[in-house]
PDB file of C-alpha atoms in Angstrom:
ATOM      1  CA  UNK A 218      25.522  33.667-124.717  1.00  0.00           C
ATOM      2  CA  UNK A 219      26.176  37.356-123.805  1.00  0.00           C
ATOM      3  CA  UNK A 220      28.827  39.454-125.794  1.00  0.00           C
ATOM      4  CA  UNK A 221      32.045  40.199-123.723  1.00  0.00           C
ATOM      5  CA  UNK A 222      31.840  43.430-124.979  1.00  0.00           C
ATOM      6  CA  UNK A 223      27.989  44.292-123.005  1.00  0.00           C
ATOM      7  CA  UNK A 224      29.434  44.007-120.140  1.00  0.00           C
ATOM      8  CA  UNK A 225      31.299  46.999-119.322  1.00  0.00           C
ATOM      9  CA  UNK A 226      28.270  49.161-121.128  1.00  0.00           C
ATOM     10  CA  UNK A 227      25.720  47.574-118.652  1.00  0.00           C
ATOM     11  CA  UNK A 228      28.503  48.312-115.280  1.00  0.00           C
ATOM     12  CA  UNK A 229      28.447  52.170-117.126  1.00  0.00           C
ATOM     13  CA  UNK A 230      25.204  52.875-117.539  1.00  0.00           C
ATOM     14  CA  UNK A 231      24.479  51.323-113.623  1.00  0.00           C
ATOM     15  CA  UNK A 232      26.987  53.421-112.445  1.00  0.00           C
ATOM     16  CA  UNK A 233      25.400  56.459-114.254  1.00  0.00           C
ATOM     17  CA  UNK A 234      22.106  55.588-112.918  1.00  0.00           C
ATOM     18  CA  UNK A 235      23.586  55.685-109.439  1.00  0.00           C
ATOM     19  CA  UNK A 236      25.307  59.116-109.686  1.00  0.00           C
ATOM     20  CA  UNK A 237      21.975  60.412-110.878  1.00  0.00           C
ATOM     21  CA  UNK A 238      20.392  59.138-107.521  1.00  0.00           C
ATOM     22  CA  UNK A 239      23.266  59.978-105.268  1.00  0.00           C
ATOM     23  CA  UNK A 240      22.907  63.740-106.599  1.00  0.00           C
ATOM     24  CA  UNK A 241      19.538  63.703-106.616  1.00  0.00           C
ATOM     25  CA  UNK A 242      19.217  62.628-103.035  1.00  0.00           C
ATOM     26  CA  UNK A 243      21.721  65.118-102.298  1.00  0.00           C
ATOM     27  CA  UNK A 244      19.901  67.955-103.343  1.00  0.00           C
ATOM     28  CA  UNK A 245      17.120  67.056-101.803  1.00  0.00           C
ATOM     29  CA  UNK A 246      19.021  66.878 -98.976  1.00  0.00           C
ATOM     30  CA  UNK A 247      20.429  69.989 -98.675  1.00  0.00           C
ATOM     31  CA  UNK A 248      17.097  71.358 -99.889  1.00  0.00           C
ATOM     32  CA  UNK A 249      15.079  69.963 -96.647  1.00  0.00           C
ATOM     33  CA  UNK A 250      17.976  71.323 -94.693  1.00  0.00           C
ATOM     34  CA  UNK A 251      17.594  74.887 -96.046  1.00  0.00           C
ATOM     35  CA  UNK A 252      14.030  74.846 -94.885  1.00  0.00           C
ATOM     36  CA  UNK A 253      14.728  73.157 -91.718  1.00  0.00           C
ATOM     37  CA  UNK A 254      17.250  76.211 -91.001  1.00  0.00           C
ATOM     38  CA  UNK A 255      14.498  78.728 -91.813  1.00  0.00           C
ATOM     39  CA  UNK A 256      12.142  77.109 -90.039  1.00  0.00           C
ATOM     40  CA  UNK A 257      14.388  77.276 -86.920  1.00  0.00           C
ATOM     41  CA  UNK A 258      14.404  81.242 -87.552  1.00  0.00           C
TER      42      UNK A 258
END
């Protein structure tokens, strides 16, 4: 049986794992679209 208590631990560290993503696909993001806008020039 799990512990009530590894619950919430397990939903943080997912959630942490997914902000690192989200900002990591962000930058690279942005970063493509910097060189797409100097590439344009």
């Amino acid at each position: 049986m799990e512990k009530p208590e590894d619950k919430p631990s397990k939903l943080q560290s997912d959630r942490y794992l997914l902000e690192i993503c989200y900002t990591a696909s962000f930058l690279c993001l942005t970063r493509i679209r910097k060189r797409a806008i100097f590439a344009n020039r």
